[in-house]
C-alpha cells in the first residue's frame, strides 16, 4: 500500500502531522507493507528568497491579522507540537522561500534519504532556527545524511529537481489539495490535516482491508503462453 504525503517545510502542522502519522504507522500490523512517499507543496510560492522580518511579522502581513493574534496562534501550535515531543521556537524561525529545500529533498530521494531529509529540515526550521533557503545549510544537512557535498552544492546552484517540485505541486492541484499536510492512501482515500494518530490508524486499516486483489481474465490455465522463473510454457 502506498501513502503519499504532500507537505511544506515551512508548515508547522506538517511536522506535527508527520509525527502523528508515524505513531499510527508504527502501531499498524502491516507497516512493512506500506510505502511512504513525500511530495512537495508550497504554502507561499510568492515569498521572496528571504523575508526581512520575523515569522510573526510575516504572517501578520499576509493574513492581515494583529501580531498579538498571530502570537496566540503560535502558542496553540507550540502546545500541540509539544504533545508530539517537538520543541517549536517561533522567535528563531528564519522566514525563507522553501523551493530550494524541496529541490534538496528530491535530491535526497535519489539516494533513499528523503524521509531523513524531511525530518532534518522540519526540525531545523521549527526547532533550531536554521535557514532552509541557505545553500550552505542544505549542504551541511546533506553531508550529515551521507550525501556528497559537491553533488549537493552543484544541484542546488542550478535548477536541478525544480521540475520535480513543480510536478508535485501541479499534481496536488489536480487532486484538489488546497492545504497541507495532505495524505493520500492508495490513490483512494485522502486525509486533510494533522489528524490524531487514531484517525490515521483507522484510515490505514480501512485502506488495507479494501485493497483489491488482481483479477486475472482468462478462460483456463492452458489458454495462454507464459514465462516464469522455471522457464516458459
Short mmCIF file of C-alpha atoms in Angstrom, two decimals:
data_model
loop_
_atom_site.label_atom_id
_atom_site.label_comp_id
_atom_site.label_asym_id
_atom_site.label_seq_id
_atom_site.Cartn_x
_atom_site.Cartn_y
_atom_site.Cartn_z
CA UNK A 1 0.00 0.00 0.00
CA UNK A 2 1.31 3.44 -0.93
CA UNK A 3 0.84 6.58 1.15
CA UNK A 4 1.74 9.91 -0.45
CA UNK A 5 2.11 12.94 1.80
CA UNK A 6 2.02 16.46 0.40
CA UNK A 7 3.60 18.95 2.79
CA UNK A 8 5.75 22.06 3.05
CA UNK A 9 8.91 22.50 5.10
CA UNK A 10 7.53 25.88 6.23
CA UNK A 11 4.28 24.36 7.55
CA UNK A 12 4.17 23.87 11.35
CA UNK A 13 1.24 21.44 11.16
CA UNK A 14 3.15 19.31 8.66
CA UNK A 15 5.77 18.37 11.29
CA UNK A 16 3.03 17.61 13.80
CA UNK A 17 1.16 15.58 11.18
CA UNK A 18 4.34 13.67 10.37
CA UNK A 19 4.73 12.64 14.00
CA UNK A 20 1.08 11.60 14.35
CA UNK A 21 1.13 9.59 11.15
CA UNK A 22 4.40 7.90 12.18
CA UNK A 23 2.81 6.97 15.50
CA UNK A 24 -0.14 5.36 13.71
CA UNK A 25 2.10 3.60 11.20
CA UNK A 26 4.35 2.28 13.97
CA UNK A 27 1.35 0.53 15.53
CA UNK A 28 -0.02 -0.76 12.21
CA UNK A 29 0.34 -4.52 11.90
CA UNK A 30 1.06 -4.33 8.17
CA UNK A 31 3.53 -1.44 8.39
CA UNK A 32 6.19 -3.36 6.48
CA UNK A 33 3.86 -3.37 3.50
CA UNK A 34 3.35 0.41 3.47
CA UNK A 35 5.44 2.63 1.21
CA UNK A 36 5.55 6.30 2.25
CA UNK A 37 6.36 8.92 -0.38
CA UNK A 38 6.84 12.61 0.41
CA UNK A 39 5.53 15.08 -2.15
CA UNK A 40 6.33 18.78 -2.43
CA UNK A 41 3.93 21.64 -1.79
CA UNK A 42 4.45 25.36 -1.19
CA UNK A 43 2.12 27.36 1.01
CA UNK A 44 3.50 30.63 -0.37
CA UNK A 45 5.43 30.24 -3.63
CA UNK A 46 5.47 34.05 -4.00
CA UNK A 47 7.58 34.50 -0.86
CA UNK A 48 10.96 36.14 -1.68
CA UNK A 49 14.07 34.05 -1.22
CA UNK A 50 14.26 35.63 2.22
CA UNK A 51 11.81 37.84 4.09
CA UNK A 52 13.27 40.73 6.04
CA UNK A 53 11.30 40.28 9.24
CA UNK A 54 10.11 37.79 11.82
CA UNK A 55 7.62 34.96 11.38
CA UNK A 56 5.15 36.98 13.43
CA UNK A 57 5.51 40.00 11.17
CA UNK A 58 5.28 37.88 8.03
CA UNK A 59 2.06 36.09 9.00
CA UNK A 60 0.55 39.29 10.35
CA UNK A 61 1.22 40.93 6.99
CA UNK A 62 -0.05 38.19 4.67
CA UNK A 63 -3.06 37.23 6.80
CA UNK A 64 -4.00 40.76 7.84
CA UNK A 65 -4.05 39.72 11.49
CA UNK A 66 -2.85 41.71 14.53
CA UNK A 67 0.55 40.46 15.73
CA UNK A 68 -0.92 39.58 19.12
CA UNK A 69 -3.41 37.25 17.44
CA UNK A 70 -0.59 35.64 15.46
CA UNK A 71 1.39 35.06 18.65
CA UNK A 72 -1.65 33.43 20.26
CA UNK A 73 -1.87 31.13 17.26
CA UNK A 74 1.81 30.27 17.73
CA UNK A 75 1.18 29.40 21.37
CA UNK A 76 -1.56 26.97 20.37
CA UNK A 77 0.58 25.31 17.69
CA UNK A 78 3.58 25.14 20.03
CA UNK A 79 1.46 23.35 22.63
CA UNK A 80 0.21 20.87 20.03
CA UNK A 81 3.79 20.26 18.87
CA UNK A 82 4.94 19.68 22.44
CA UNK A 83 2.34 16.95 22.72
CA UNK A 84 4.21 15.13 19.95
CA UNK A 85 7.64 15.66 21.53
CA UNK A 86 8.56 18.65 19.34
CA UNK A 87 10.02 21.90 20.68
CA UNK A 88 8.95 24.77 18.42
CA UNK A 89 10.66 28.16 18.70
CA UNK A 90 8.81 30.67 16.52
CA UNK A 91 11.03 33.52 17.70
CA UNK A 92 14.04 31.91 15.98
CA UNK A 93 12.37 30.97 12.68
CA UNK A 94 14.06 32.32 9.57
CA UNK A 95 11.37 33.19 7.02
CA UNK A 96 12.54 31.92 3.63
CA UNK A 97 11.10 30.50 0.42
CA UNK A 98 11.02 26.71 0.67
CA UNK A 99 11.51 25.91 -3.04
CA UNK A 100 15.23 25.15 -2.73
CA UNK A 101 14.56 22.95 0.31
CA UNK A 102 12.08 20.93 -1.75
CA UNK A 103 14.66 20.54 -4.52
CA UNK A 104 17.11 19.31 -1.90
CA UNK A 105 14.62 16.68 -0.74
CA UNK A 106 14.21 15.37 -4.27
CA UNK A 107 17.99 15.02 -4.44
CA UNK A 108 17.89 13.13 -1.14
CA UNK A 109 15.17 10.90 -2.61
CA UNK A 110 17.61 9.79 -5.33
CA UNK A 111 19.80 8.41 -2.52
CA UNK A 112 16.98 6.88 -0.48
CA UNK A 113 17.25 9.61 2.17
CA UNK A 114 14.12 11.70 1.56
CA UNK A 115 12.40 10.87 4.85
CA UNK A 116 15.56 11.69 6.80
CA UNK A 117 15.92 14.94 4.85
CA UNK A 118 12.31 15.88 5.59
CA UNK A 119 12.84 15.25 9.29
CA UNK A 120 16.08 17.24 9.37
CA UNK A 121 14.67 20.28 7.57
CA UNK A 122 11.45 20.42 9.60
CA UNK A 123 13.42 20.20 12.83
CA UNK A 124 15.99 22.70 11.64
CA UNK A 125 13.33 25.21 10.64
CA UNK A 126 10.95 24.97 13.58
CA UNK A 127 13.19 23.89 16.46
CA UNK A 128 16.65 25.30 15.69
CA UNK A 129 16.20 28.48 13.67
CA UNK A 130 18.03 27.21 10.59
CA UNK A 131 17.68 28.94 7.22
CA UNK A 132 16.02 26.48 4.81
CA UNK A 133 16.76 28.84 1.91
CA UNK A 134 20.51 28.85 2.51
CA UNK A 135 22.65 26.59 0.31
CA UNK A 136 25.36 26.18 2.95
CA UNK A 137 22.82 24.92 5.49
CA UNK A 138 21.34 22.49 2.99
CA UNK A 139 24.81 21.27 2.02
CA UNK A 140 25.68 20.66 5.69
CA UNK A 141 22.42 18.79 6.13
CA UNK A 142 23.12 16.70 3.05
CA UNK A 143 26.59 15.77 4.26
CA UNK A 144 25.15 14.77 7.65
CA UNK A 145 22.76 12.47 5.77
CA UNK A 146 25.63 10.86 3.89
CA UNK A 147 25.28 12.76 0.60
CA UNK A 148 28.25 14.02 -1.37
CA UNK A 149 28.98 17.68 -0.63
CA UNK A 150 29.94 18.56 -4.20
CA UNK A 151 26.85 16.87 -5.62
CA UNK A 152 24.53 18.75 -3.27
CA UNK A 153 26.16 22.10 -3.94
CA UNK A 154 26.14 21.60 -7.71
CA UNK A 155 22.48 20.54 -7.75
CA UNK A 156 21.32 23.49 -5.66
CA UNK A 157 23.46 26.03 -7.52
CA UNK A 158 21.49 25.27 -10.69
CA UNK A 159 17.86 24.33 -11.14
CA UNK A 160 18.11 20.57 -10.82
CA UNK A 161 14.92 18.92 -9.46
CA UNK A 162 12.92 22.12 -9.98
CA UNK A 163 10.70 20.29 -12.49
CA UNK A 164 10.04 17.53 -9.96
CA UNK A 165 8.95 20.04 -7.33
CA UNK A 166 6.64 21.81 -9.77
CA UNK A 167 5.19 18.47 -10.89
CA UNK A 168 4.34 17.59 -7.28
CA UNK A 169 2.63 20.93 -6.77
CA UNK A 170 0.70 20.58 -10.04
CA UNK A 171 -0.43 17.08 -9.11
CA UNK A 172 -1.64 18.33 -5.73
CA UNK A 173 -3.62 21.00 -7.52
CA UNK A 174 -5.13 18.38 -9.86
CA UNK A 175 -6.17 16.28 -6.86
CA UNK A 176 -7.88 19.27 -5.27
CA UNK A 177 -5.38 19.71 -2.46
CA UNK A 178 -5.63 23.24 -1.07
CA UNK A 179 -3.91 22.79 2.28
CA UNK A 180 -1.22 20.64 3.85
CA UNK A 181 -0.40 18.21 5.27
CA UNK A 182 -2.49 16.08 2.92
CA UNK A 183 -2.28 12.29 2.97
CA UNK A 184 -3.35 10.10 0.04
CA UNK A 185 -3.76 6.37 0.66
CA UNK A 186 -3.50 4.16 -2.43
CA UNK A 187 -4.99 6.98 -4.50
CA UNK A 188 -8.33 6.04 -2.96
CA UNK A 189 -8.59 7.98 0.29
CA UNK A 190 -7.47 11.49 1.18
CA UNK A 191 -6.90 12.82 4.69
CA UNK A 192 -6.50 16.54 5.22
CA UNK A 193 -4.60 18.00 8.15
CA UNK A 194 -2.60 16.83 11.15
CA UNK A 195 -5.28 14.45 12.36
CA UNK A 196 -4.92 12.50 15.64
CA UNK A 197 -2.96 9.26 15.34
CA UNK A 198 -6.17 7.31 15.91
CA UNK A 199 -7.66 8.75 12.71
CA UNK A 200 -4.61 7.78 10.70
CA UNK A 201 -4.70 4.32 12.28
CA UNK A 202 -8.31 3.72 11.26
CA UNK A 203 -7.61 5.01 7.75
CA UNK A 204 -4.66 2.64 7.34
CA UNK A 205 -6.79 -0.29 8.50
CA UNK A 206 -9.63 0.60 6.14
CA UNK A 207 -7.41 1.21 3.11
CA UNK A 208 -5.52 -2.04 3.72
CA UNK A 209 -8.72 -4.04 4.10
CA UNK A 210 -10.18 -2.62 0.89
CA UNK A 211 -7.20 -3.31 -1.31
CA UNK A 212 -8.49 -5.11 -4.40
CA UNK A 213 -6.67 -8.29 -5.44
CA UNK A 214 -5.81 -8.54 -9.13
CA UNK A 215 -8.48 -10.24 -11.20
CA UNK A 216 -6.93 -12.31 -13.99
CA UNK A 217 -9.11 -12.53 -17.11
CA UNK A 218 -8.55 -15.92 -18.77
CA UNK A 219 -10.55 -18.98 -19.72
CA UNK A 220 -8.33 -21.65 -18.21
CA UNK A 221 -4.76 -22.37 -17.24
CA UNK A 222 -3.78 -23.61 -20.71
CA UNK A 223 -5.11 -20.85 -22.98
CA UNK A 224 -2.11 -18.53 -22.85
CA UNK A 225 1.65 -18.99 -23.20
CA UNK A 226 3.65 -17.51 -20.34
CA UNK A 227 7.20 -17.40 -18.97
CA UNK A 228 8.11 -17.68 -15.31
CA UNK A 229 11.11 -18.37 -13.02
CA UNK A 230 11.10 -22.03 -14.06
CA UNK A 231 11.03 -21.28 -17.79
CA UNK A 232 8.39 -20.86 -20.50
CA UNK A 233 5.37 -22.94 -21.45
#
